[in-house]
């Protein structure tokens, strides 16, 4: 338990090339009172903080967490305050104990990399490769991808590190405590997935979104269906396919279509051999499960 007299961990939240999406997601965090009891937010562009953006270039203290939202660029014309972003990040990165890449752009380049593939990367990674502009900070960086990241994921990592517990990181520097799962795990549509029954359209409660609508839940490492958004829902629960935003190759094209060869999905669920998939598919498709073919709530049968 955090003691009221314990020293708060100091955070600087810097923005690179961003849409502010991770900040907007963070603002939905439900435990801000507890957050501010544990953490001292020295700078954030949208909060009333002790430091302003131009104070950061003169900031000489060591601090605990540098949170970066947005992709990085070495373009000296891209500034934050009166200082180039690259110089400011470099200065703060040296002073920070840990660097947290908040969201897919800071982790791997994300959406903004598509605009300028040669000059925009994540901190350590350039998509799947460790060719990020600031790859020398790998040893103190934790990636928390997502478009946007889930605020609970960020707080989980902050809380672990602030008590001296380093998360178990995967090959893309994602905490396994959050990203060892697939978005598929916990999906309420898994029974439809198992019996190969596809959804008829977006927003329907019934059916799986994998076979026709491009859902990447079975191959995307994320805990969206275990730690729900706003504590109530997820994309697949609401009837939208997972778009794979926590993976280094995000974004892909044709997000809402399932590419197939000879009626077989081009990308099979993560870790499932093609032979096993085809065998199970052949068996399940031999049966018709009437219960799963029906609407859960059929408005056409209302009396009035």
CSV table of C-alpha atoms in Angstrom, one decimal:
chain,number,residue,atom,x,y,z
A,1,UNK,CA,0.0,0.0,0.0
A,2,UNK,CA,1.2,3.5,-0.8
A,3,UNK,CA,1.9,5.6,2.2
A,4,UNK,CA,0.6,9.2,2.2
A,5,UNK,CA,4.0,10.3,3.3
A,6,UNK,CA,5.9,8.3,0.7
A,7,UNK,CA,7.7,10.2,-2.0
A,8,UNK,CA,5.7,10.4,-5.2
A,9,UNK,CA,7.2,9.1,-8.5
A,10,UNK,CA,7.8,12.0,-10.9
A,11,UNK,CA,6.3,11.8,-14.4
A,12,UNK,CA,6.9,13.9,-17.5
A,13,UNK,CA,4.4,13.3,-20.4
A,14,UNK,CA,5.9,14.4,-23.7
A,15,UNK,CA,4.1,14.3,-27.1
A,16,UNK,CA,5.8,13.4,-30.4
A,17,UNK,CA,3.9,13.1,-33.7
A,18,UNK,CA,0.5,12.4,-32.3
A,19,UNK,CA,-3.3,12.8,-32.6
A,20,UNK,CA,-3.7,13.1,-28.8
A,21,UNK,CA,-5.6,9.8,-28.7
A,22,UNK,CA,-3.7,8.3,-25.9
A,23,UNK,CA,-4.2,11.4,-23.7
A,24,UNK,CA,-8.0,11.2,-24.5
A,25,UNK,CA,-7.9,7.6,-23.5
A,26,UNK,CA,-6.0,8.4,-20.3
A,27,UNK,CA,-8.6,11.0,-19.4
A,28,UNK,CA,-11.1,8.1,-19.1
A,29,UNK,CA,-9.1,6.5,-16.3
A,30,UNK,CA,-11.4,6.0,-13.3
A,31,UNK,CA,-8.9,6.3,-10.5
A,32,UNK,CA,-7.4,9.8,-10.8
A,33,UNK,CA,-7.6,10.5,-7.1
A,34,UNK,CA,-5.4,7.5,-6.4
A,35,UNK,CA,-3.1,8.4,-9.4
A,36,UNK,CA,-2.4,11.8,-8.0
A,37,UNK,CA,-1.7,10.4,-4.6
A,38,UNK,CA,1.0,8.2,-6.0
A,39,UNK,CA,2.4,10.3,-8.9
A,40,UNK,CA,3.6,13.8,-9.4
A,41,UNK,CA,2.8,14.8,-13.0
A,42,UNK,CA,5.5,17.4,-13.6
A,43,UNK,CA,4.4,18.1,-17.2
A,44,UNK,CA,1.5,17.2,-19.4
A,45,UNK,CA,0.4,19.3,-22.3
A,46,UNK,CA,-3.3,19.3,-21.2
A,47,UNK,CA,-3.0,19.3,-17.4
A,48,UNK,CA,-2.2,22.3,-15.3
A,49,UNK,CA,1.3,21.2,-14.3
A,50,UNK,CA,4.3,22.6,-12.4
A,51,UNK,CA,6.4,22.9,-15.6
A,52,UNK,CA,5.6,24.4,-19.0
A,53,UNK,CA,6.9,23.1,-22.3
A,54,UNK,CA,9.7,25.6,-22.5
A,55,UNK,CA,10.8,24.7,-18.9
A,56,UNK,CA,11.6,21.2,-20.0
A,57,UNK,CA,14.7,22.2,-22.1
A,58,UNK,CA,16.2,23.6,-18.9
A,59,UNK,CA,15.1,20.8,-16.6
A,60,UNK,CA,18.2,19.2,-15.0
A,61,UNK,CA,16.7,16.8,-12.4
A,62,UNK,CA,16.6,13.1,-12.6
A,63,UNK,CA,13.0,11.8,-12.6
A,64,UNK,CA,11.2,8.5,-12.7
A,65,UNK,CA,9.1,8.2,-15.8
A,66,UNK,CA,9.2,9.8,-19.2
A,67,UNK,CA,5.9,8.9,-21.0
A,68,UNK,CA,6.0,9.5,-24.7
A,69,UNK,CA,2.8,9.7,-26.7
A,70,UNK,CA,3.2,9.8,-30.5
A,71,UNK,CA,5.8,8.7,-32.9
A,72,UNK,CA,9.4,10.1,-33.0
A,73,UNK,CA,11.1,12.0,-35.7
A,74,UNK,CA,14.6,13.3,-36.1
A,75,UNK,CA,13.4,16.3,-38.2
A,76,UNK,CA,14.9,19.3,-36.4
A,77,UNK,CA,12.0,21.5,-37.8
A,78,UNK,CA,9.6,19.5,-35.6
A,79,UNK,CA,9.5,21.4,-32.3
A,80,UNK,CA,8.0,21.2,-28.9
A,81,UNK,CA,8.0,24.8,-27.5
A,82,UNK,CA,11.2,26.5,-28.7
A,83,UNK,CA,13.2,23.2,-28.9
A,84,UNK,CA,13.4,20.5,-31.5
A,85,UNK,CA,11.5,17.4,-30.4
A,86,UNK,CA,14.5,15.2,-31.0
A,87,UNK,CA,16.8,17.3,-28.8
A,88,UNK,CA,14.2,17.6,-26.1
A,89,UNK,CA,13.4,13.9,-26.1
A,90,UNK,CA,17.1,13.0,-25.9
A,91,UNK,CA,17.7,15.4,-23.0
A,92,UNK,CA,14.8,14.0,-21.0
A,93,UNK,CA,15.5,10.4,-21.9
A,94,UNK,CA,18.9,10.6,-20.3
A,95,UNK,CA,17.4,12.0,-17.0
A,96,UNK,CA,14.5,9.5,-16.8
A,97,UNK,CA,14.7,6.2,-14.9
A,98,UNK,CA,12.2,4.6,-17.3
A,99,UNK,CA,10.7,5.5,-20.7
A,100,UNK,CA,7.2,4.4,-21.4
A,101,UNK,CA,6.0,4.3,-25.0
A,102,UNK,CA,2.3,5.2,-24.7
A,103,UNK,CA,0.4,3.8,-27.7
A,104,UNK,CA,1.4,2.2,-31.0
A,105,UNK,CA,3.0,5.3,-32.6
A,106,UNK,CA,5.5,5.7,-29.8
A,107,UNK,CA,6.1,2.0,-29.7
A,108,UNK,CA,6.5,1.1,-33.4
A,109,UNK,CA,5.7,4.2,-35.6
A,110,UNK,CA,2.0,3.4,-36.0
A,111,UNK,CA,-0.4,5.4,-38.2
A,112,UNK,CA,2.0,8.4,-38.6
A,113,UNK,CA,4.8,6.2,-40.0
A,114,UNK,CA,2.5,5.6,-43.0
A,115,UNK,CA,2.8,9.3,-43.8
A,116,UNK,CA,6.6,9.5,-43.7
A,117,UNK,CA,8.0,5.9,-43.7
A,118,UNK,CA,11.6,6.9,-43.9
A,119,UNK,CA,11.8,9.5,-41.1
A,120,UNK,CA,9.2,8.4,-38.5
A,121,UNK,CA,9.6,5.5,-36.1
A,122,UNK,CA,8.8,4.3,-32.6
A,123,UNK,CA,11.4,5.0,-29.8
A,124,UNK,CA,13.2,1.6,-30.2
A,125,UNK,CA,11.3,-0.1,-33.0
A,126,UNK,CA,10.7,0.8,-36.6
A,127,UNK,CA,7.7,-1.6,-37.0
A,128,UNK,CA,9.1,-5.0,-36.2
A,129,UNK,CA,12.8,-4.0,-36.5
A,130,UNK,CA,14.9,-2.5,-33.7
A,131,UNK,CA,15.8,0.5,-35.9
A,132,UNK,CA,14.0,3.2,-34.0
A,133,UNK,CA,15.6,6.6,-33.9
A,134,UNK,CA,16.3,6.3,-30.2
A,135,UNK,CA,17.0,2.6,-30.0
A,136,UNK,CA,19.9,3.2,-27.6
A,137,UNK,CA,17.3,3.6,-24.9
A,138,UNK,CA,16.1,0.0,-25.2
A,139,UNK,CA,17.2,-1.0,-21.7
A,140,UNK,CA,15.0,1.5,-20.0
A,141,UNK,CA,12.0,1.4,-22.4
A,142,UNK,CA,8.7,-0.4,-22.0
A,143,UNK,CA,6.2,-0.4,-24.9
A,144,UNK,CA,2.5,-0.2,-24.2
A,145,UNK,CA,1.0,-0.3,-27.7
A,146,UNK,CA,-2.6,0.3,-28.6
A,147,UNK,CA,-4.5,2.8,-30.8
A,148,UNK,CA,-5.1,4.2,-28.2
A,149,UNK,CA,-3.6,2.4,-25.2
A,150,UNK,CA,-5.9,1.4,-22.5
A,151,UNK,CA,-5.5,3.6,-19.4
A,152,UNK,CA,-5.4,0.6,-17.1
A,153,UNK,CA,-2.5,-0.8,-19.0
A,154,UNK,CA,-0.5,2.3,-18.4
A,155,UNK,CA,-1.3,2.5,-14.7
A,156,UNK,CA,-0.5,-1.2,-14.3
A,157,UNK,CA,3.0,-0.7,-15.7
A,158,UNK,CA,3.5,2.5,-13.7
A,159,UNK,CA,2.5,0.8,-10.5
A,160,UNK,CA,4.7,-2.2,-11.1
A,161,UNK,CA,7.8,-0.2,-11.9
A,162,UNK,CA,7.2,2.3,-9.1
A,163,UNK,CA,7.5,-0.6,-6.5
A,164,UNK,CA,10.6,-2.0,-8.2
A,165,UNK,CA,8.9,-4.8,-10.1
A,166,UNK,CA,10.0,-5.0,-13.8
A,167,UNK,CA,7.4,-6.5,-16.1
A,168,UNK,CA,8.2,-9.6,-18.1
A,169,UNK,CA,8.8,-8.2,-21.6
A,170,UNK,CA,8.2,-10.0,-24.9
A,171,UNK,CA,10.4,-9.6,-28.0
A,172,UNK,CA,8.6,-6.2,-28.8
A,173,UNK,CA,9.1,-4.9,-25.3
A,174,UNK,CA,5.5,-5.4,-24.3
A,175,UNK,CA,4.7,-6.5,-20.7
A,176,UNK,CA,3.6,-10.1,-20.9
A,177,UNK,CA,1.3,-9.4,-17.9
A,178,UNK,CA,-0.9,-7.5,-20.3
A,179,UNK,CA,0.1,-8.7,-23.8
A,180,UNK,CA,0.7,-12.4,-23.4
A,181,UNK,CA,-3.0,-12.9,-24.0
A,182,UNK,CA,-4.8,-12.6,-27.4
A,183,UNK,CA,-7.7,-10.1,-27.9
A,184,UNK,CA,-9.5,-13.3,-28.8
A,185,UNK,CA,-9.2,-14.5,-25.1
A,186,UNK,CA,-12.4,-13.6,-23.3
A,187,UNK,CA,-14.3,-12.6,-26.5
A,188,UNK,CA,-18.0,-13.3,-26.0
A,189,UNK,CA,-18.2,-14.5,-29.6
A,190,UNK,CA,-15.8,-17.5,-29.1
A,191,UNK,CA,-18.6,-20.1,-29.3
A,192,UNK,CA,-19.4,-18.7,-32.8
A,193,UNK,CA,-15.7,-18.9,-33.7
A,194,UNK,CA,-15.5,-22.5,-32.6
A,195,UNK,CA,-18.5,-23.5,-34.7
A,196,UNK,CA,-17.4,-21.3,-37.7
A,197,UNK,CA,-20.6,-19.1,-37.7
A,198,UNK,CA,-19.9,-15.6,-39.1
A,199,UNK,CA,-21.6,-12.4,-38.1
A,200,UNK,CA,-24.1,-11.1,-40.7
A,201,UNK,CA,-23.1,-7.5,-40.3
A,202,UNK,CA,-21.3,-5.0,-38.1
A,203,UNK,CA,-23.1,-4.4,-34.8
A,204,UNK,CA,-24.8,-7.8,-34.6
A,205,UNK,CA,-24.6,-9.5,-31.3
A,206,UNK,CA,-24.5,-12.9,-32.9
A,207,UNK,CA,-21.6,-14.4,-35.0
A,208,UNK,CA,-17.8,-14.3,-35.2
A,209,UNK,CA,-16.1,-11.4,-37.0
A,210,UNK,CA,-13.0,-13.4,-38.1
A,211,UNK,CA,-14.2,-15.3,-41.1
A,212,UNK,CA,-15.5,-12.4,-43.3
A,213,UNK,CA,-14.9,-9.1,-41.5
A,214,UNK,CA,-11.2,-9.1,-40.9
A,215,UNK,CA,-11.2,-9.5,-37.1
A,216,UNK,CA,-7.6,-9.9,-35.9
A,217,UNK,CA,-8.5,-10.9,-32.4
A,218,UNK,CA,-7.1,-14.5,-32.8
A,219,UNK,CA,-3.6,-13.2,-33.8
A,220,UNK,CA,-3.4,-9.9,-31.8
A,221,UNK,CA,-1.6,-9.7,-28.4
A,222,UNK,CA,-3.8,-7.6,-26.2
A,223,UNK,CA,-6.1,-7.9,-23.1
A,224,UNK,CA,-9.0,-5.9,-24.5
A,225,UNK,CA,-11.5,-8.6,-23.6
A,226,UNK,CA,-10.1,-9.2,-20.2
A,227,UNK,CA,-9.7,-5.6,-19.1
A,228,UNK,CA,-12.7,-3.9,-20.7
A,229,UNK,CA,-12.8,-0.4,-21.9
A,230,UNK,CA,-14.5,2.0,-19.5
A,231,UNK,CA,-15.1,-1.2,-17.5
A,232,UNK,CA,-18.0,-2.2,-19.8
A,233,UNK,CA,-17.1,-3.1,-23.4
A,234,UNK,CA,-14.6,-3.9,-26.2
A,235,UNK,CA,-14.5,-3.6,-30.0
A,236,UNK,CA,-15.7,-7.2,-30.5
A,237,UNK,CA,-18.3,-7.0,-27.8
A,238,UNK,CA,-19.8,-4.0,-29.6
A,239,UNK,CA,-19.7,-5.7,-33.0
A,240,UNK,CA,-16.6,-4.3,-34.5
A,241,UNK,CA,-13.6,-6.4,-35.6
A,242,UNK,CA,-10.3,-6.2,-33.7
A,243,UNK,CA,-7.9,-4.2,-36.0
A,244,UNK,CA,-4.7,-5.5,-34.5
A,245,UNK,CA,-3.5,-2.2,-33.2
A,246,UNK,CA,-1.2,-3.6,-30.5
A,247,UNK,CA,1.0,-5.4,-33.1
A,248,UNK,CA,4.2,-3.8,-34.6
A,249,UNK,CA,2.8,-4.1,-38.2
A,250,UNK,CA,-0.3,-2.0,-37.4
A,251,UNK,CA,-1.9,-0.5,-39.4
A,252,UNK,CA,-2.7,-3.0,-42.2
A,253,UNK,CA,-4.8,-2.2,-45.2
A,254,UNK,CA,-8.3,-3.4,-45.9
A,255,UNK,CA,-9.0,-3.7,-42.1
A,256,UNK,CA,-12.5,-5.0,-42.4
A,257,UNK,CA,-12.0,-7.8,-44.9
A,258,UNK,CA,-10.6,-11.3,-44.4
A,259,UNK,CA,-8.2,-12.2,-47.1
A,260,UNK,CA,-8.6,-15.9,-48.2
A,261,UNK,CA,-7.0,-18.4,-50.5
A,262,UNK,CA,-9.3,-21.3,-51.6
A,263,UNK,CA,-11.8,-20.1,-48.9
A,264,UNK,CA,-9.1,-20.5,-46.2
A,265,UNK,CA,-8.2,-17.4,-44.2
A,266,UNK,CA,-4.7,-16.2,-45.3
A,267,UNK,CA,-3.8,-15.6,-41.6
A,268,UNK,CA,-4.7,-18.3,-39.2
A,269,UNK,CA,-5.1,-17.9,-35.4
A,270,UNK,CA,-1.8,-17.4,-33.7
A,271,UNK,CA,0.1,-20.6,-33.1
A,272,UNK,CA,-2.4,-22.9,-34.7
A,273,UNK,CA,-0.9,-25.1,-37.5
A,274,UNK,CA,-2.7,-25.1,-40.8
A,275,UNK,CA,-3.4,-28.8,-40.7
A,276,UNK,CA,-5.0,-28.6,-37.2
A,277,UNK,CA,-7.1,-25.6,-38.3
A,278,UNK,CA,-8.3,-27.4,-41.4
A,279,UNK,CA,-9.1,-30.6,-39.5
A,280,UNK,CA,-11.2,-28.8,-36.9
A,281,UNK,CA,-12.9,-26.6,-39.5
A,282,UNK,CA,-13.8,-29.7,-41.5
A,283,UNK,CA,-15.4,-31.4,-38.5
A,284,UNK,CA,-17.3,-28.3,-37.2
A,285,UNK,CA,-18.7,-27.4,-40.6
A,286,UNK,CA,-20.3,-30.8,-40.9
A,287,UNK,CA,-22.7,-29.8,-38.1
A,288,UNK,CA,-25.5,-27.2,-38.0
A,289,UNK,CA,-26.2,-25.8,-34.6
A,290,UNK,CA,-29.6,-24.3,-34.7
A,291,UNK,CA,-29.3,-22.3,-31.5
A,292,UNK,CA,-26.3,-20.4,-32.8
A,293,UNK,CA,-28.0,-19.7,-36.1
A,294,UNK,CA,-30.8,-17.7,-34.4
A,295,UNK,CA,-30.9,-14.1,-33.2
A,296,UNK,CA,-30.4,-13.8,-29.5
A,297,UNK,CA,-33.2,-11.1,-29.4
A,298,UNK,CA,-35.5,-11.2,-32.4
A,299,UNK,CA,-37.4,-7.9,-32.8
A,300,UNK,CA,-39.4,-9.3,-35.7
A,301,UNK,CA,-41.3,-11.5,-33.2
A,302,UNK,CA,-42.5,-8.6,-31.0
A,303,UNK,CA,-46.3,-8.5,-30.5
A,304,UNK,CA,-46.3,-4.8,-31.0
